[in-house]
mmCIF file of C-alpha atoms in Angstrom:
data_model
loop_
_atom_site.group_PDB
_atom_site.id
_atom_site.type_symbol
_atom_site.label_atom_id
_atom_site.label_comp_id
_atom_site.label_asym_id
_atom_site.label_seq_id
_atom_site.Cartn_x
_atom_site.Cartn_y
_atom_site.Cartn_z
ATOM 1 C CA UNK N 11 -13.398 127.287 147.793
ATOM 2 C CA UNK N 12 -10.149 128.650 149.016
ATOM 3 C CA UNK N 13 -9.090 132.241 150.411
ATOM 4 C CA UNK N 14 -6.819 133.333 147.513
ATOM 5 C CA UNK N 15 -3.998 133.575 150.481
ATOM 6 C CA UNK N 16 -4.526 129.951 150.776
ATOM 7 C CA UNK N 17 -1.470 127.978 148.966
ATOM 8 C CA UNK N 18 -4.036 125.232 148.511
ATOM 9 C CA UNK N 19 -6.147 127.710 146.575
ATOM 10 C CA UNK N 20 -4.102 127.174 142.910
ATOM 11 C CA UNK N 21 -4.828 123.166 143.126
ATOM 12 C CA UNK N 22 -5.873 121.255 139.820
ATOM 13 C CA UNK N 23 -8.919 119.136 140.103
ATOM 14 C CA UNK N 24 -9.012 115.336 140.471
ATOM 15 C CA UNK N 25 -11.391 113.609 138.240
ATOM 16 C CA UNK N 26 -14.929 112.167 139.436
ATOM 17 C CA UNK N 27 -15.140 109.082 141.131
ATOM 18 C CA UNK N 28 -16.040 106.123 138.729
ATOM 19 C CA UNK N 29 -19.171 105.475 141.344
ATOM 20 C CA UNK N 30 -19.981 108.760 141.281
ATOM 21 C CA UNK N 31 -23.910 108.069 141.819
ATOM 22 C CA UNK N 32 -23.345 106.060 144.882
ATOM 23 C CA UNK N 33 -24.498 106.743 148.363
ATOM 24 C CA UNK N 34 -22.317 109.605 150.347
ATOM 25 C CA UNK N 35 -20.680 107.900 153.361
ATOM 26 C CA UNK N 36 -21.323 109.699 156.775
ATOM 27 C CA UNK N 37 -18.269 111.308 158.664
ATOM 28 C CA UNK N 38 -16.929 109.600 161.537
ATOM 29 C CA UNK N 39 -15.661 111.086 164.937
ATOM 30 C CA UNK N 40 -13.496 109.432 167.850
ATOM 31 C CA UNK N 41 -12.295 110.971 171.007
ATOM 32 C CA UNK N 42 -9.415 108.956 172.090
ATOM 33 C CA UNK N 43 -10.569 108.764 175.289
ATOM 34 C CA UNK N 44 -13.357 106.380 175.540
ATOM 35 C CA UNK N 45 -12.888 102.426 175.739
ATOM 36 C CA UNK N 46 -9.762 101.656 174.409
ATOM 37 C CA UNK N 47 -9.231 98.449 171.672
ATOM 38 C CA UNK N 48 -6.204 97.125 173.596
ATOM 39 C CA UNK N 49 -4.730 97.486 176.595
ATOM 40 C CA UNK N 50 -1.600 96.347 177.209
ATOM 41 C CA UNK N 51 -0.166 94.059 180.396
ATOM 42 C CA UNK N 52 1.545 97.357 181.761
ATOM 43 C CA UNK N 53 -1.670 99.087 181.227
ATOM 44 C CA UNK N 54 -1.024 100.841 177.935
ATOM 45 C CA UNK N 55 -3.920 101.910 176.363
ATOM 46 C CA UNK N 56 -4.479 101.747 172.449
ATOM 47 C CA UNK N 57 -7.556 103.425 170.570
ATOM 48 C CA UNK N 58 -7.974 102.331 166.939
ATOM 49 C CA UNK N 59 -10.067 103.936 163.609
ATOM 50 C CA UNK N 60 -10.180 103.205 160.319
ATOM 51 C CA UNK N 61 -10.610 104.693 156.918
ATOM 52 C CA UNK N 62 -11.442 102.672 153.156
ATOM 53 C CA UNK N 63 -7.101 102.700 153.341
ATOM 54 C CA UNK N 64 -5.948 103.595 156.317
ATOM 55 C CA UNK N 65 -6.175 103.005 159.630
ATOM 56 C CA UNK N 66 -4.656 104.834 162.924
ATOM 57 C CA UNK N 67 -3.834 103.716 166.081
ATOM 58 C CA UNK N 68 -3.680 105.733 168.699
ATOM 59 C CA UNK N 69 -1.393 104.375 172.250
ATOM 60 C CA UNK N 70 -0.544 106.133 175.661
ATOM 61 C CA UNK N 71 2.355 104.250 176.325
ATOM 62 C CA UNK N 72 3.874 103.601 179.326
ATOM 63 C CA UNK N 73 7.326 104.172 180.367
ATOM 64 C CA UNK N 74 9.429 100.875 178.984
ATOM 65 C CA UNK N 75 6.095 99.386 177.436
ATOM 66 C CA UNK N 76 6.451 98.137 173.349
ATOM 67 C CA UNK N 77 4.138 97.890 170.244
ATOM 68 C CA UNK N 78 5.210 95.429 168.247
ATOM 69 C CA UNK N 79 4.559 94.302 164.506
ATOM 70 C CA UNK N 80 5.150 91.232 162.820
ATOM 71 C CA UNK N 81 7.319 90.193 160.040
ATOM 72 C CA UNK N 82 4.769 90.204 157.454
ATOM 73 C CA UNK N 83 4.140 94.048 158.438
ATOM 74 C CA UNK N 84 3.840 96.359 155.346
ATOM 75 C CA UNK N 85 5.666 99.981 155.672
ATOM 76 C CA UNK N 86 3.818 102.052 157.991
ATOM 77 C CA UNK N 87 4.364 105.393 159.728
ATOM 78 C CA UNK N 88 5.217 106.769 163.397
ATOM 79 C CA UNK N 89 3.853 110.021 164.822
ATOM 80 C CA UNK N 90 5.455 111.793 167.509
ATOM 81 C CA UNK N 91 3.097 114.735 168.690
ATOM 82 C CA UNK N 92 4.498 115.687 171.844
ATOM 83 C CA UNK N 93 7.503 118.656 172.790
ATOM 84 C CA UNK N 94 8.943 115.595 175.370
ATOM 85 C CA UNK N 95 8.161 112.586 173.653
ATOM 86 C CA UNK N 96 11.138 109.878 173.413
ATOM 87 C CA UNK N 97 10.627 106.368 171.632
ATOM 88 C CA UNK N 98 12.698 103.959 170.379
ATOM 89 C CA UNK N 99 12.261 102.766 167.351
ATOM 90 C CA UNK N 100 13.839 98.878 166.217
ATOM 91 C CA UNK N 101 13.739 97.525 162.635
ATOM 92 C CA UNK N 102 15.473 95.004 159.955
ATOM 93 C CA UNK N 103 19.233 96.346 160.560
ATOM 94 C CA UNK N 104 18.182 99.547 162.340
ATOM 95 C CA UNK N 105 17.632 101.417 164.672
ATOM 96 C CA UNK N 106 16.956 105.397 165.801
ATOM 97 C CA UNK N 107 15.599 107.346 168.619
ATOM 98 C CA UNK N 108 12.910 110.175 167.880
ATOM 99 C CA UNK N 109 12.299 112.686 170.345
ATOM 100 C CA UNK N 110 9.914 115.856 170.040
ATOM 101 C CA UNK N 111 7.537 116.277 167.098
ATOM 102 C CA UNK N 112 8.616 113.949 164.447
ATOM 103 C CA UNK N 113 7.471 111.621 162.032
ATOM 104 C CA UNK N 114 9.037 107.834 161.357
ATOM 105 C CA UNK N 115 8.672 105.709 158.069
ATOM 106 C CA UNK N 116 9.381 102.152 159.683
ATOM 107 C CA UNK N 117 10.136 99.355 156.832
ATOM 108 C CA UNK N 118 8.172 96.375 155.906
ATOM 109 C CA UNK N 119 8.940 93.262 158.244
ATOM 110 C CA UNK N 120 9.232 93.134 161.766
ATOM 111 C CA UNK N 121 9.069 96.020 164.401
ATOM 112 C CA UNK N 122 9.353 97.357 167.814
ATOM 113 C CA UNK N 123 8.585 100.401 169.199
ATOM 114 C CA UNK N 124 9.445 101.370 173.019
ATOM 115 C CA UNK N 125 8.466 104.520 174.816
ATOM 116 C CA UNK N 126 11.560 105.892 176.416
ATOM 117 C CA UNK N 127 9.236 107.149 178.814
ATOM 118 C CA UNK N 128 5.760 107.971 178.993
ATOM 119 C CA UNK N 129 4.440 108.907 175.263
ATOM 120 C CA UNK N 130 1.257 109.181 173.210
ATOM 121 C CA UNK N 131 2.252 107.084 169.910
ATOM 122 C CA UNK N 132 0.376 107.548 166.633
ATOM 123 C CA UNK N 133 1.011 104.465 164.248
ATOM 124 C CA UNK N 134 -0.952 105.377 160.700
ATOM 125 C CA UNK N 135 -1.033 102.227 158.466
ATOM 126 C CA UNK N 136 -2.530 101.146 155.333
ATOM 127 C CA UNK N 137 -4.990 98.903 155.259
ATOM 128 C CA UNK N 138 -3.301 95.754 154.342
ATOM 129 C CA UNK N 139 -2.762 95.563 158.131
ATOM 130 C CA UNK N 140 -5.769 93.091 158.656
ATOM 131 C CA UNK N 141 -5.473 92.642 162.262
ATOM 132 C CA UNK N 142 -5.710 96.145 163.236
ATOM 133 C CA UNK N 143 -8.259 96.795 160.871
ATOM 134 C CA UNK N 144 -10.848 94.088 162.484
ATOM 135 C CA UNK N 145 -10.360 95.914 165.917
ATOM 136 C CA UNK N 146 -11.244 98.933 164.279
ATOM 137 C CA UNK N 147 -14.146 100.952 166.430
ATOM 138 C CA UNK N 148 -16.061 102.012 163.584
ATOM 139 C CA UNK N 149 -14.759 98.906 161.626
ATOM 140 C CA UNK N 150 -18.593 98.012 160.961
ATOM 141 C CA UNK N 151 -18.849 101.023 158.610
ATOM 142 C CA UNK N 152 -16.577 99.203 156.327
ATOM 143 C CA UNK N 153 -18.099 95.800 156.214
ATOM 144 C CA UNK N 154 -18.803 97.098 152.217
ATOM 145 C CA UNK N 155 -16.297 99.266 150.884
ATOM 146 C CA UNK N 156 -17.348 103.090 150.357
ATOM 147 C CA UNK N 157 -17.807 102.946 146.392
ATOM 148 C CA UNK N 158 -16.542 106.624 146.013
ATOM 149 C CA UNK N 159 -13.244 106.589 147.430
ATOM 150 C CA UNK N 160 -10.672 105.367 145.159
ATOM 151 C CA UNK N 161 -8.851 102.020 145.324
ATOM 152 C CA UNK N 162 -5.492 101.793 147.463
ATOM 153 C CA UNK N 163 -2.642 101.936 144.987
ATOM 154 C CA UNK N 164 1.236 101.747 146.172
ATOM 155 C CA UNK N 165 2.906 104.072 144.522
ATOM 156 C CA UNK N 166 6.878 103.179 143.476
ATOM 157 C CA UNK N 167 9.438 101.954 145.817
ATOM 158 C CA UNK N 168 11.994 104.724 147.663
ATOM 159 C CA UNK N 169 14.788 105.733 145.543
ATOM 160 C CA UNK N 170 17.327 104.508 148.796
ATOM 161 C CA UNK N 171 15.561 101.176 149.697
ATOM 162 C CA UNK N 172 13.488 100.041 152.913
ATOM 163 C CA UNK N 173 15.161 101.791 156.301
ATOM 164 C CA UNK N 174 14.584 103.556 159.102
ATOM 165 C CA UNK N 175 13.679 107.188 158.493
ATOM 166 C CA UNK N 176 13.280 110.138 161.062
ATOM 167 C CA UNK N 177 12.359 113.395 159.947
ATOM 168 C CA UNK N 178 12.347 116.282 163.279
ATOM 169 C CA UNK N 179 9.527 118.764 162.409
ATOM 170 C CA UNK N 180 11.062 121.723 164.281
ATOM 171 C CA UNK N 181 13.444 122.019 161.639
ATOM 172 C CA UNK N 182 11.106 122.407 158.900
ATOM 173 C CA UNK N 183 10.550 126.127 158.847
ATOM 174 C CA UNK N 184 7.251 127.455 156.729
ATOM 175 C CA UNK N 185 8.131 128.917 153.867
ATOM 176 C CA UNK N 186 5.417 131.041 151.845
ATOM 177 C CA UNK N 187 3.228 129.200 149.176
ATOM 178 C CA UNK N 188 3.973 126.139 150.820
ATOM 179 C CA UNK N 189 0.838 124.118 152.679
ATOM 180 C CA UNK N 190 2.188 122.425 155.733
ATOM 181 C CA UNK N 191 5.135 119.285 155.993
ATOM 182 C CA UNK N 192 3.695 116.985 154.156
ATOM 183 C CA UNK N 193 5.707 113.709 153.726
ATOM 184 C CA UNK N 194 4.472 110.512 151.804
ATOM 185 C CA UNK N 195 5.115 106.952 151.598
ATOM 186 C CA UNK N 196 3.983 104.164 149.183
ATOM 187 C CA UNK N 197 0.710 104.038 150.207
ATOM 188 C CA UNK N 198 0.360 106.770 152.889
ATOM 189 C CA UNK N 199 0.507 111.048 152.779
ATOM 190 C CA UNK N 200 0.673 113.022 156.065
ATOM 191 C CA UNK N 201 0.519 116.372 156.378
ATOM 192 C CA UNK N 202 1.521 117.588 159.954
ATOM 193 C CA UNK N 203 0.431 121.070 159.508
ATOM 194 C CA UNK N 204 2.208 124.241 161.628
ATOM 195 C CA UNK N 205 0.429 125.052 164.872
ATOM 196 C CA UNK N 206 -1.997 128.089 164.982
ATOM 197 C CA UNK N 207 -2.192 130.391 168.305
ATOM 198 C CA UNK N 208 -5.912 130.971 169.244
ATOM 199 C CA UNK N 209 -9.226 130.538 167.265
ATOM 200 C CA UNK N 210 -9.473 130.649 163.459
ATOM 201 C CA UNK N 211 -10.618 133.702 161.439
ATOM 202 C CA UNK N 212 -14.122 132.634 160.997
ATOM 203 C CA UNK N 213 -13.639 135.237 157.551
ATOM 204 C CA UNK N 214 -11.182 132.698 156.390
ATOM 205 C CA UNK N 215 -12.134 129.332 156.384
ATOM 206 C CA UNK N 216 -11.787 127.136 153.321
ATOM 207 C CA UNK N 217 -15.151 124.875 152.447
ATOM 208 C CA UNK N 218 -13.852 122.337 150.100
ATOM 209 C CA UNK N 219 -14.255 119.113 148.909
ATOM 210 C CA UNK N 220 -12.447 115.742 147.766
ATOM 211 C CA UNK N 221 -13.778 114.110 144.291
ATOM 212 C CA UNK N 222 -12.160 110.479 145.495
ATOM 213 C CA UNK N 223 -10.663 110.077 148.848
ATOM 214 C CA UNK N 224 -10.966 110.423 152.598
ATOM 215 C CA UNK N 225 -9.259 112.584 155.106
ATOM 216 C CA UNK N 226 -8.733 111.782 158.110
ATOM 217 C CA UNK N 227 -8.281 115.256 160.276
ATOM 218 C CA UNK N 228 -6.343 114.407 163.620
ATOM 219 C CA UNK N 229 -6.216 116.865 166.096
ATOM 220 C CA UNK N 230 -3.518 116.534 168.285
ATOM 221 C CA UNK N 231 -3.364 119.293 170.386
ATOM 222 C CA UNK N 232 -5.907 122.299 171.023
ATOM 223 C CA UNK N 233 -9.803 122.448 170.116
ATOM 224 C CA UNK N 234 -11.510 122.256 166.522
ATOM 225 C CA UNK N 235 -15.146 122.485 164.948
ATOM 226 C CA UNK N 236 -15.671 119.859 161.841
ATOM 227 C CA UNK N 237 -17.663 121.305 159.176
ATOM 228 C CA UNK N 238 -19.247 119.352 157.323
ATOM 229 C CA UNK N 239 -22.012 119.488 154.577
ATOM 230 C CA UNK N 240 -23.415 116.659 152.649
ATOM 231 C CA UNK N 241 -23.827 117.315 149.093
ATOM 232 C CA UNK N 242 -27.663 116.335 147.944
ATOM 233 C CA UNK N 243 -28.534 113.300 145.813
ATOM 234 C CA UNK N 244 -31.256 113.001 143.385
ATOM 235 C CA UNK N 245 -32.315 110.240 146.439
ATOM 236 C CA UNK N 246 -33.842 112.842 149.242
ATOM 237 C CA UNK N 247 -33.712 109.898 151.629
ATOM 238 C CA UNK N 248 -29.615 110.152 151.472
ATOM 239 C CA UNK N 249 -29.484 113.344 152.526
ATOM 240 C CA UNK N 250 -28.252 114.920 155.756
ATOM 241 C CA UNK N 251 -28.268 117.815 157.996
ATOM 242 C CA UNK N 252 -25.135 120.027 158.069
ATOM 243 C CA UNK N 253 -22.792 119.239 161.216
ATOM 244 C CA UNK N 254 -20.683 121.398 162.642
ATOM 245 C CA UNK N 255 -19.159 118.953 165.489
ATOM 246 C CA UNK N 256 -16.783 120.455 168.249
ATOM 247 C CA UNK N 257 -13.655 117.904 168.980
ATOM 248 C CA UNK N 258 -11.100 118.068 171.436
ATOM 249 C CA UNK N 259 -7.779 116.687 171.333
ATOM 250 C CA UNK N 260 -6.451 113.756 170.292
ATOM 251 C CA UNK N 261 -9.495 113.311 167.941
ATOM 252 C CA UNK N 262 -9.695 111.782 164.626
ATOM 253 C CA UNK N 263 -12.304 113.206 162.465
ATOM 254 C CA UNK N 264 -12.673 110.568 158.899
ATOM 255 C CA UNK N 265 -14.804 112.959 156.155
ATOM 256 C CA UNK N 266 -15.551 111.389 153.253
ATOM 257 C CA UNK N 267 -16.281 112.327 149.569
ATOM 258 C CA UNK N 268 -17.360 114.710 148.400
ATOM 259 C CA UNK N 269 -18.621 116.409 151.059
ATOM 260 C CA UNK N 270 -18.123 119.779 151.307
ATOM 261 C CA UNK N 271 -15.393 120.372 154.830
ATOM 262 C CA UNK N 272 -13.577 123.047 156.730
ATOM 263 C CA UNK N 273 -12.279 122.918 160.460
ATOM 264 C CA UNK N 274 -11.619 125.782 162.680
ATOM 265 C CA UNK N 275 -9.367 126.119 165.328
ATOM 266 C CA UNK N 276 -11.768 127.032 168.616
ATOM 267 C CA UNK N 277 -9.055 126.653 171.207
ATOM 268 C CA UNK N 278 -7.507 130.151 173.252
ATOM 269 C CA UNK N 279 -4.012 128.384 172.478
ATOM 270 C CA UNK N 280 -2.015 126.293 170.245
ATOM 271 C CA UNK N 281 -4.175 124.073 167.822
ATOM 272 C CA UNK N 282 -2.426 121.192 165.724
ATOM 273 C CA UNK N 283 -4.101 119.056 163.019
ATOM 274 C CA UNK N 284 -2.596 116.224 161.349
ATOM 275 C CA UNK N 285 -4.337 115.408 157.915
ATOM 276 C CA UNK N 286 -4.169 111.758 156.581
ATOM 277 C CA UNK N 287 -4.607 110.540 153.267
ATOM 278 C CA UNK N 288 -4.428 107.283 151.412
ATOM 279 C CA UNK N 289 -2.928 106.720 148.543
ATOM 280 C CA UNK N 290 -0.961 109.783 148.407
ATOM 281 C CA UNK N 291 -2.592 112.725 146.954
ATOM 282 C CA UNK N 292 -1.380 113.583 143.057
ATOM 283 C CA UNK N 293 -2.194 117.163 143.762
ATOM 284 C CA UNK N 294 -0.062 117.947 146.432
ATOM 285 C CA UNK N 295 2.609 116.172 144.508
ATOM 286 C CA UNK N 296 2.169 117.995 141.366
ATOM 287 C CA UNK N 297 3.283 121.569 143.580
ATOM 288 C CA UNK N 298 7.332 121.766 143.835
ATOM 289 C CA UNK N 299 8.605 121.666 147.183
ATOM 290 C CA UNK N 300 5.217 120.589 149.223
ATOM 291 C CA UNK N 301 6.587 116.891 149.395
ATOM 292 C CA UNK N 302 9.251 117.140 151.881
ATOM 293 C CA UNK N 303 10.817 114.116 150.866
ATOM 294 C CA UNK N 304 10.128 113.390 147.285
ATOM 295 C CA UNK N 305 13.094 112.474 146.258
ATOM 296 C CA UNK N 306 12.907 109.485 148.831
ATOM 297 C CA UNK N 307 9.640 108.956 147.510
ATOM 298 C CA UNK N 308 9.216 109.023 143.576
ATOM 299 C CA UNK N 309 6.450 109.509 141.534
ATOM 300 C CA UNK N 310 7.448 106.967 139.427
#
């Protein structure tokens, strides 16, 4: 349920999951400061979680160090979360520089990525991407796929063909009735949502939940409290106490459906969460203007 100030609150519904009766996955939290899953010769450090389709990878680069893909790479997408970050971004033909809060599509086939100078890198992927996948911290919870989250589906190819794209963030100015910057790929939706100053109205929070697919909540900057509430099940031995689990940031928060969610900003000053979805979501596509680049991205 929605405030009615909430753009979000005039959604249409998505239809049950097929598996409807299945077991309710538990949420998953990482701090992305524990034991990294790589660490690079230069002593880059790289933190990686996954959802059913999507997985994100989390580096502190080093000044001059690289993450590289291989040719068989699928399209994935680049994060920039920082007011001074610089990276360099190499692919097919191309090539672009992203500084600041931004977001990069990067093409399918071979990549490199070089931090211009010390940066935190986000790389979100789909799930295709095997390798990263298997280094996955929680990649256990996925030895069986979660029955109620809907299959990964690519949607159609972009209008303009495979290249480079950059899209600056502090361009994008909010406009009313419009939910964040939300930009999508084939297989991927991210909406980088506009910082908040201080806590959250705890009058205004919006418990909701998804019929089919995961989030993934990524805090970036500031501090948060998950929500979370797992619906009950005919099978009392499935159910679970209510968490409400405080996160700092970076932090990656994966909440399954359909459990009922809401986050509120805790910290005294600017909180950012970046919300992750895979495939992208039909709802947000159905409202005019919330894709940021749709016409790069058809429906169909």
């Amino acid at each position: 349920m929605f405030d009615k100030s909430d753009p979000r609150a005039g959604l249409s519904r998505s239809a049950p999951a097929a598996a409807a009766d299945a077991a309710i996955a538990a949420p998953h939290y990482t701090e992305f400061d524990g034991e990294p899953s790589e660490v690079s010769a230069r002593g880059s450090k790289t933190w990686i979680t996954r959802g059913q389709n999507f997985i994100v990878a989390y580096s502190s680069l080093v000044a001059g160090d690289e993450l590289r893909r291989p040719a068989g790479q699928d399209e994935y997408v680049v994060i920039l979360h920082e007011d001074d970050a610089v990276v360099t971004v190499h692919a097919g033909n191309g090539q672009v520089t992203a500084k600041g809060q931004s977001l990069v599509v990067v093409p399918p086939g071979e990549s490199v990525i070089v931090a211009d100078q010390p940066t935190d890198v986000v790389r979100v992927f789909d799930i295709r991407t095997d390798d990263l996948a298997a280094l996955a911290a929680n990649a256990a919870d996925y030895r069986e796929p979660h029955p109620r989250v809907a299959a990964l589906e690519s949607w159609p190819e972009p209008a303009d063909g495979d290249r480079l794209r950059v899209y600056p963030l502090d361009t994008i100015a909010a406009e009313p009735g419009r939910f964040g910057r939300i930009f999508r790929t084939r297989t991927l939706m991210i909406n980088y949502m506009y910082p908040t100053e201080g806590p959250r109205d705890a009058s205004k929070l919006s418990p909701h939940h998804h019929d089919d697919f995961e989030q993934g909540s990524l805090a970036v900057r500031g501090e948060f409290i998950h929500h979370i509430r797992t619906p009950w099940t005919p099978d009392m031995n499935q159910w679970r106490d209510d968490e409400h689990t405080p996160v700092g940031s970076p932090s990656l928060a994966i909440i399954p459906p359909p459990t009922v969610h809401t986050t509120r900003a805790t910290g005294a000053g600017s909180n950012i969460l970046i919300d992750i979805f895979s495939p992208p979501r039909e709802d947000f596509s159905d409202q005019p203007g919330w894709v940021l680049n749709a016409a790069e991205y058809p429906r169909q």
